[in-house]
PDB file of C-alpha atoms in Angstrom:
ATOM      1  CA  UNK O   1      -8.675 -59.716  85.910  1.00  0.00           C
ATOM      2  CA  UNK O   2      -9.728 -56.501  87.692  1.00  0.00           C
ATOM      3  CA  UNK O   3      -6.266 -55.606  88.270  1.00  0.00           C
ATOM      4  CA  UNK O   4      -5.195 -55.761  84.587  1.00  0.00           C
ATOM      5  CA  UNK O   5      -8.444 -54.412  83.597  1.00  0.00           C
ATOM      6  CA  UNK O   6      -7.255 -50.988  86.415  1.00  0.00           C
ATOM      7  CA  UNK O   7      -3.695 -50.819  85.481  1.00  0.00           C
ATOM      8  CA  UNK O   8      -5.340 -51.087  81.524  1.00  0.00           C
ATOM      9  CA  UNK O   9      -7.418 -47.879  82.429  1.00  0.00           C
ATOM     10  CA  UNK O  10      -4.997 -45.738  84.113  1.00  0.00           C
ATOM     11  CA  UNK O  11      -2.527 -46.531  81.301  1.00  0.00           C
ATOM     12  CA  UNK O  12      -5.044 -45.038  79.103  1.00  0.00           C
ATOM     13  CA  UNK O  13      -5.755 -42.119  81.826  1.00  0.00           C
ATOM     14  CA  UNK O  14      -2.088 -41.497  81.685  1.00  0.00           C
ATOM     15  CA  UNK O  15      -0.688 -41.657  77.931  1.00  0.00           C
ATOM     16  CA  UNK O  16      -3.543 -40.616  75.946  1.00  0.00           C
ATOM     17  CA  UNK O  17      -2.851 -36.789  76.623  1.00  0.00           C
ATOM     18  CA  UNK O  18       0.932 -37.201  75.882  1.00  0.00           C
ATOM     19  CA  UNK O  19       0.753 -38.779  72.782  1.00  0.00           C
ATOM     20  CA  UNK O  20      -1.807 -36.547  71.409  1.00  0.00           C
ATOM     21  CA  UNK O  21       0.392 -33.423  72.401  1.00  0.00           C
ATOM     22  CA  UNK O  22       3.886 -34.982  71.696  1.00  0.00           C
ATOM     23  CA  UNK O  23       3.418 -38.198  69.349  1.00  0.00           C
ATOM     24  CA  UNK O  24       2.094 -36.302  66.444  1.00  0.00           C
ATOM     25  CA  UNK O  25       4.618 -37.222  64.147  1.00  0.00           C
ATOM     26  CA  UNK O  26       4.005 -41.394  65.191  1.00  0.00           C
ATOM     27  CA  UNK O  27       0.103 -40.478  64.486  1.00  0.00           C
ATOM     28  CA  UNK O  28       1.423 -39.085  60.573  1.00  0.00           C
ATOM     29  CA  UNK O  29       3.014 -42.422  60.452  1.00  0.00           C
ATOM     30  CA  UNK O  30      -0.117 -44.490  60.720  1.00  0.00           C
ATOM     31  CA  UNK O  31      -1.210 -46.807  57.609  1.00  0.00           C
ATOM     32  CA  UNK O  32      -4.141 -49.233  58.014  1.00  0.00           C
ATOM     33  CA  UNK O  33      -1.327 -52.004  57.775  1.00  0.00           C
ATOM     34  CA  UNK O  34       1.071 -50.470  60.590  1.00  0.00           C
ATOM     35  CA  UNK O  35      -1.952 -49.993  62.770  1.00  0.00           C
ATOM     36  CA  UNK O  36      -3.083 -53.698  62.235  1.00  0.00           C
ATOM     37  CA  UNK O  37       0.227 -54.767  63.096  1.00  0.00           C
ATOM     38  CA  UNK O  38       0.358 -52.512  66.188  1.00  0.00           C
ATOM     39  CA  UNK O  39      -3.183 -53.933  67.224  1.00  0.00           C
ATOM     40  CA  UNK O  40      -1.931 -57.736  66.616  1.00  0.00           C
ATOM     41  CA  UNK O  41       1.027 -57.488  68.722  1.00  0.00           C
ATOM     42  CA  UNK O  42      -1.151 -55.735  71.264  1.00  0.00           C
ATOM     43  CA  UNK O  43      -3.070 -58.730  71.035  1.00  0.00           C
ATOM     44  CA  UNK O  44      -0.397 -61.227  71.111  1.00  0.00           C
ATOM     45  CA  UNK O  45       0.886 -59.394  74.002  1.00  0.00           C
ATOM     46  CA  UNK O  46      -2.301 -58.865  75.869  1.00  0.00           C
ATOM     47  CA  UNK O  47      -3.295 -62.735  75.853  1.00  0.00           C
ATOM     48  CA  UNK O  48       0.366 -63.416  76.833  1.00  0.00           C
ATOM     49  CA  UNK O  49      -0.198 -61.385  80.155  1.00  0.00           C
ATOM     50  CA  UNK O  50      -3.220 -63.255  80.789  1.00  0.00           C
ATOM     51  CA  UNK O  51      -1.820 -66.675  80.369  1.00  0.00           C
ATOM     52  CA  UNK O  52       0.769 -65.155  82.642  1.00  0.00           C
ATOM     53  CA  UNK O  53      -1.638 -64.498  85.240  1.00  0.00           C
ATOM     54  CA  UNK O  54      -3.555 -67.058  85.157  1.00  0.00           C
ATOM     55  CA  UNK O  55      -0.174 -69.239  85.640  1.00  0.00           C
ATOM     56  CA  UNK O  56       0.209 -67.925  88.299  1.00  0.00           C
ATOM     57  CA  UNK O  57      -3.289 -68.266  89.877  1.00  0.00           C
ATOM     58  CA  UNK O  58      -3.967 -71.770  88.760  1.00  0.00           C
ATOM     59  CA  UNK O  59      -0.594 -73.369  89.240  1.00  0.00           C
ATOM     60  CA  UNK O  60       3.318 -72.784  90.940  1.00  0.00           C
ATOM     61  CA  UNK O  61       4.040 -68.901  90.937  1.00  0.00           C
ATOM     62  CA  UNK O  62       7.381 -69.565  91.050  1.00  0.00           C
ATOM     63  CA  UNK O  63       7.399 -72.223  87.887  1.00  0.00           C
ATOM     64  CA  UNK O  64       5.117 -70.015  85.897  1.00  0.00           C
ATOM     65  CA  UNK O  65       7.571 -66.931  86.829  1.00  0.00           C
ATOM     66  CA  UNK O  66      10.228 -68.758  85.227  1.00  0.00           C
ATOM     67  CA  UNK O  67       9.274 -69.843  82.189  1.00  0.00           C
ATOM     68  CA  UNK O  68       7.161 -67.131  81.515  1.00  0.00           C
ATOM     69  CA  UNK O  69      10.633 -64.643  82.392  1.00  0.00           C
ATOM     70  CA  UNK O  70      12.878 -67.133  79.438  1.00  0.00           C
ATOM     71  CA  UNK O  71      10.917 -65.450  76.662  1.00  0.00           C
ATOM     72  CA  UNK O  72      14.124 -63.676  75.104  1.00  0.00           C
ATOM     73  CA  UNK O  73      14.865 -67.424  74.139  1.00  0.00           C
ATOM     74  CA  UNK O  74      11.606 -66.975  71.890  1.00  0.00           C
ATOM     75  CA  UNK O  75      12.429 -63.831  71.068  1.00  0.00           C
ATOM     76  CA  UNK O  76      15.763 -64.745  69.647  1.00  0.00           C
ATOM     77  CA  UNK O  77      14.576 -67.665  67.776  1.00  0.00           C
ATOM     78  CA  UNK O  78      11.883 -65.677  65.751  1.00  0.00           C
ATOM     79  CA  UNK O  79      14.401 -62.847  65.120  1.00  0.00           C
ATOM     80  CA  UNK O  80      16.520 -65.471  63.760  1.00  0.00           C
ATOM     81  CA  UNK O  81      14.269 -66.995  61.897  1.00  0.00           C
ATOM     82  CA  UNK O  82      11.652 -64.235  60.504  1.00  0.00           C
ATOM     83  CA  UNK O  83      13.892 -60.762  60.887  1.00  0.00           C
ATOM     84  CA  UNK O  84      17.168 -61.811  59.642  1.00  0.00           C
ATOM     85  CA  UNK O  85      18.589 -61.564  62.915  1.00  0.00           C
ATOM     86  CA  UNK O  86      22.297 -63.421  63.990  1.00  0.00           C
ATOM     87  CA  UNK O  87      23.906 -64.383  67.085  1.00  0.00           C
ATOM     88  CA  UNK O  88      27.691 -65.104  67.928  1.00  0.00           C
ATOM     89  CA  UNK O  89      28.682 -69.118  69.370  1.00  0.00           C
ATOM     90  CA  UNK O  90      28.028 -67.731  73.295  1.00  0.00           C
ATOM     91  CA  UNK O  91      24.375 -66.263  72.651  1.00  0.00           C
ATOM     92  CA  UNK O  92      23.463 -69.442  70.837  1.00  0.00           C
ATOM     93  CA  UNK O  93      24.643 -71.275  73.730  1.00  0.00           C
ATOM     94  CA  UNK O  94      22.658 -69.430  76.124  1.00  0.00           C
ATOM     95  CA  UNK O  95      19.465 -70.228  74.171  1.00  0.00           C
ATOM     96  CA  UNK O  96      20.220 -73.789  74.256  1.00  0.00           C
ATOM     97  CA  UNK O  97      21.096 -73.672  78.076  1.00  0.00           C
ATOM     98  CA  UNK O  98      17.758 -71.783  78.860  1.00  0.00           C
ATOM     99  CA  UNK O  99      15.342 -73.840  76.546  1.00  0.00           C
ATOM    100  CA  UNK O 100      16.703 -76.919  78.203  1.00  0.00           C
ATOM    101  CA  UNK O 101      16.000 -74.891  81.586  1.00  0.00           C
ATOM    102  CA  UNK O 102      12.901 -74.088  80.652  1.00  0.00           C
ATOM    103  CA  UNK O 103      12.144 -77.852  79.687  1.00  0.00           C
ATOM    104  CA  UNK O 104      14.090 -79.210  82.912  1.00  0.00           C
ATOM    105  CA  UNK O 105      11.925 -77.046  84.896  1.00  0.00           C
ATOM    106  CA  UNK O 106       8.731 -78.094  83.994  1.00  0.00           C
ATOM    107  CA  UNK O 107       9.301 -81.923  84.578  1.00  0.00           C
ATOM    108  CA  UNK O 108       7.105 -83.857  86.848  1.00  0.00           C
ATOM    109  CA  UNK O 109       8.052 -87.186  85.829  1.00  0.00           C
ATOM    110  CA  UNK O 110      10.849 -88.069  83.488  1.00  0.00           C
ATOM    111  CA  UNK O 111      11.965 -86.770  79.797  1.00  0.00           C
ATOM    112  CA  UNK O 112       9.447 -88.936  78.245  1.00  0.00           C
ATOM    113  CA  UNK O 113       6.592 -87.786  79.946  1.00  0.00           C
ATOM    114  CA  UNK O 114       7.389 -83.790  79.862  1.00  0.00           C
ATOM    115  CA  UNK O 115       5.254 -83.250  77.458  1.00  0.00           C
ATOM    116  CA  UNK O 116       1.980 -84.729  78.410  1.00  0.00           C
ATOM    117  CA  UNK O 117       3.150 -82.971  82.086  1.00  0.00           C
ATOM    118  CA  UNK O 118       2.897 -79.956  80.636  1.00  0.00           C
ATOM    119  CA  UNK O 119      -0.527 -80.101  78.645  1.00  0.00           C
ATOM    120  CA  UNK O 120      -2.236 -81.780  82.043  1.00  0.00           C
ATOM    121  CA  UNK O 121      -1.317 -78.767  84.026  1.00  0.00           C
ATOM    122  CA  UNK O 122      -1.006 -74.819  85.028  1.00  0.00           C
ATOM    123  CA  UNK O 123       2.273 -74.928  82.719  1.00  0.00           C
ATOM    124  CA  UNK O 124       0.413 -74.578  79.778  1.00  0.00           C
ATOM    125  CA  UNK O 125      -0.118 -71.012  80.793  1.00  0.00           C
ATOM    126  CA  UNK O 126       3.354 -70.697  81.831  1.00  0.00           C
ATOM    127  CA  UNK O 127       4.015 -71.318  78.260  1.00  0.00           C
ATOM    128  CA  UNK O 128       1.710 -69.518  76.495  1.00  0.00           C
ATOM    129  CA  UNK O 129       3.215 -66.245  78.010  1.00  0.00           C
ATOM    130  CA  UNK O 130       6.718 -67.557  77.265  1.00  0.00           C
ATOM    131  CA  UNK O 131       5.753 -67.875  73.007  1.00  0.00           C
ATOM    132  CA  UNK O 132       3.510 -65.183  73.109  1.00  0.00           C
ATOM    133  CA  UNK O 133       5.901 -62.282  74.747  1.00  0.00           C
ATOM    134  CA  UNK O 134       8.940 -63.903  72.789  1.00  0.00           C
ATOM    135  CA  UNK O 135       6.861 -63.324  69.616  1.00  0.00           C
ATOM    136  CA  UNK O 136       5.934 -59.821  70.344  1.00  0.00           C
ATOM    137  CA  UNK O 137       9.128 -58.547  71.699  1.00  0.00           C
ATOM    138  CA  UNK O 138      10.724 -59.878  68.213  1.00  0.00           C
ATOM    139  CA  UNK O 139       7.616 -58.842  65.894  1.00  0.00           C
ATOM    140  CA  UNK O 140       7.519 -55.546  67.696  1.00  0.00           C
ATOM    141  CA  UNK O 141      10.452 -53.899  66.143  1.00  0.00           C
ATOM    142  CA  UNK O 142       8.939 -53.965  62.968  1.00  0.00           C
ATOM    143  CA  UNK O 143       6.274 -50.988  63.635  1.00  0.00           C
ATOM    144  CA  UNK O 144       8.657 -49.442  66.300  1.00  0.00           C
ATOM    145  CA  UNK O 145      10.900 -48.776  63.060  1.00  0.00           C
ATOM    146  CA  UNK O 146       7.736 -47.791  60.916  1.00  0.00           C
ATOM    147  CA  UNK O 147       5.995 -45.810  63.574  1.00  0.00           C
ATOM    148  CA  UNK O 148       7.659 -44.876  66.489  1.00  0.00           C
ATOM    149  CA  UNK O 149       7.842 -46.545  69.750  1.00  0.00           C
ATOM    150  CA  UNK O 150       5.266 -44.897  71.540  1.00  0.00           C
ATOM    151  CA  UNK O 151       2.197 -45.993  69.442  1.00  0.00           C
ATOM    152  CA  UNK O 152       2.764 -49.788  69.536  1.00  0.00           C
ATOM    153  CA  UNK O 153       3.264 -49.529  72.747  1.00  0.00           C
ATOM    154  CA  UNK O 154      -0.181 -47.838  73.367  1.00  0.00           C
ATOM    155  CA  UNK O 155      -1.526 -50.346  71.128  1.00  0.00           C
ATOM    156  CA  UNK O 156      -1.421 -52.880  73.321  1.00  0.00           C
ATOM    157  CA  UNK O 157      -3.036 -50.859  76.272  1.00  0.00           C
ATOM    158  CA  UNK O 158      -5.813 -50.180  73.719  1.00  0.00           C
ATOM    159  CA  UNK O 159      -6.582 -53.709  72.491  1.00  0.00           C
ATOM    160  CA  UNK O 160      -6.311 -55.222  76.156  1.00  0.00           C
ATOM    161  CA  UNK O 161      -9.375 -52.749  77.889  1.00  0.00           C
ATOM    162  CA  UNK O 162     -11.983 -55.010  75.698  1.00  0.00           C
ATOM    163  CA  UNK O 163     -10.215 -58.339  75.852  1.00  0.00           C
ATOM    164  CA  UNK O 164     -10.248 -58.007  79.460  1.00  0.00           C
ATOM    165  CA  UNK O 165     -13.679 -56.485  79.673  1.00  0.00           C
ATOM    166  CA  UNK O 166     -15.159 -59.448  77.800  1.00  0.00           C
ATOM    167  CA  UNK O 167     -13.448 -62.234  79.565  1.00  0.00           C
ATOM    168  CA  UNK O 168     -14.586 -60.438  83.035  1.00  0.00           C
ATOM    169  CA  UNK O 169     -17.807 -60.181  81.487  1.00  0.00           C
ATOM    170  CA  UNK O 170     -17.569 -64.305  80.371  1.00  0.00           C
ATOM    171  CA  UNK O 171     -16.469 -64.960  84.252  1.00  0.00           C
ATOM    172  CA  UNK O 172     -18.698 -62.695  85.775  1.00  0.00           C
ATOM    173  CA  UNK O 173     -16.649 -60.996  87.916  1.00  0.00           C
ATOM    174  CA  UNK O 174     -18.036 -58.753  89.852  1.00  0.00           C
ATOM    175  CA  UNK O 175     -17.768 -55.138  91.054  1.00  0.00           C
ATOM    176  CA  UNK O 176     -14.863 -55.485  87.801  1.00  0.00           C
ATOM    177  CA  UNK O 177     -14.893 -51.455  87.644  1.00  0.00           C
ATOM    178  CA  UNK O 178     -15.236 -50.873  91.145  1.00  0.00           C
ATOM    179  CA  UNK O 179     -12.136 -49.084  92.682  1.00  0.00           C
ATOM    180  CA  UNK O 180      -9.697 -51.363  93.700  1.00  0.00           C
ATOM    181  CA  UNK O 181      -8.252 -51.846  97.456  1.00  0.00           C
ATOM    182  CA  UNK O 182      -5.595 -49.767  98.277  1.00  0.00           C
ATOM    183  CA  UNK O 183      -3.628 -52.972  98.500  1.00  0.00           C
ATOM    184  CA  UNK O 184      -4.518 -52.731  94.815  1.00  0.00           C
ATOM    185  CA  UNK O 185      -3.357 -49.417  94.075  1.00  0.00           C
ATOM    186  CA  UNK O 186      -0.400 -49.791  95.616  1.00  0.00           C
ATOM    187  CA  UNK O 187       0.261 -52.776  92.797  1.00  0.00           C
ATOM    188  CA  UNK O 188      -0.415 -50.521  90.192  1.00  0.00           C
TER     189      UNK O 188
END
């Protein structure tokens, strides 16, 4: 979490000057309900990042990579579904063909038991990031048409410095704003 909660920081550092000087015009376009939007997705896509990484701490990098990485498939469903959205014969296709990846993949057993595989291990966080980044990369159009697509994009640094902070805080983690490594720089 101290990684996210540095890369959070510096993304802050780095795009809070711009989009005072050069967003103005997204900051005109701010209603109460396009900035609750903007902070939702931020949310939605914040938590996704930590299921994400905690995927990949708890269980198979490589599984948890992924399923986590076949989110368009969510994102095209809830597009569909929610935004009016089509797809030709081919694209529909592909969703099938990576769904049924996405289930093949995270067998342990056999098709009957894929389910219960899933909830008794690190998947579960593998598949939190894959609904919750297919949800926000659909839902996110909606105040990148209203606003701009700076701002919801900044959002989502904003909301994730106290989410992080108070799960660090809840694991006690310590030295959290202490400088990272410069192994850890470098990965920013």
């Amino acid at each position: 979490i101290k990684l996210a909660v540095w890369v959070v920081i510096l993304g802050l550092i780095i795009f809070t000057l711009p989009m005072l000087i050069f967003f103005q015009d997204e900051l005109g376009r701010l209603t109460a309900m396009n900035t609750a939007l903007i902070l939702g997705l931020g949310l939605i896509v914040s938590l996704g990042y930590l299921s994400f990484v905690t995927g990949m701490e708890k269980g198979s990098v490589t599984l948890t990579g992924v399923i986590g990485g076949s989110f368009p498939a969510v994102t095209t469903i809830v597009a569909l579904l929610f935004l009016g959205e089509s797809i030709n014969a081919g694209q529909g296709i592909a969703v099938i063909v990576i769904l049924a990846g996405v289930v093949l993949t995270s067998m342990h057993g056999n098709i009957k038991t894929v389910f219960k595989d899933i909830r008794g291990s690190a998947l579960m966080y593998a598949f939190g990031a894959f609904f919750l980044w297919g949800v926000y990369f659909a839902l996110i159009r909606i105040p990148v048409e209203r606003v701009g697509w700076f701002l919801p994009q900044y959002g989502s640094i904003v909301v994730s410095l106290p989410l992080y902070l108070f799960i660090a805080h809840r694991k006690k983690e310590p030295n959290l704003l202490r400088v990272p490594n410069a192994l850890g720089v470098l990965a920013l």
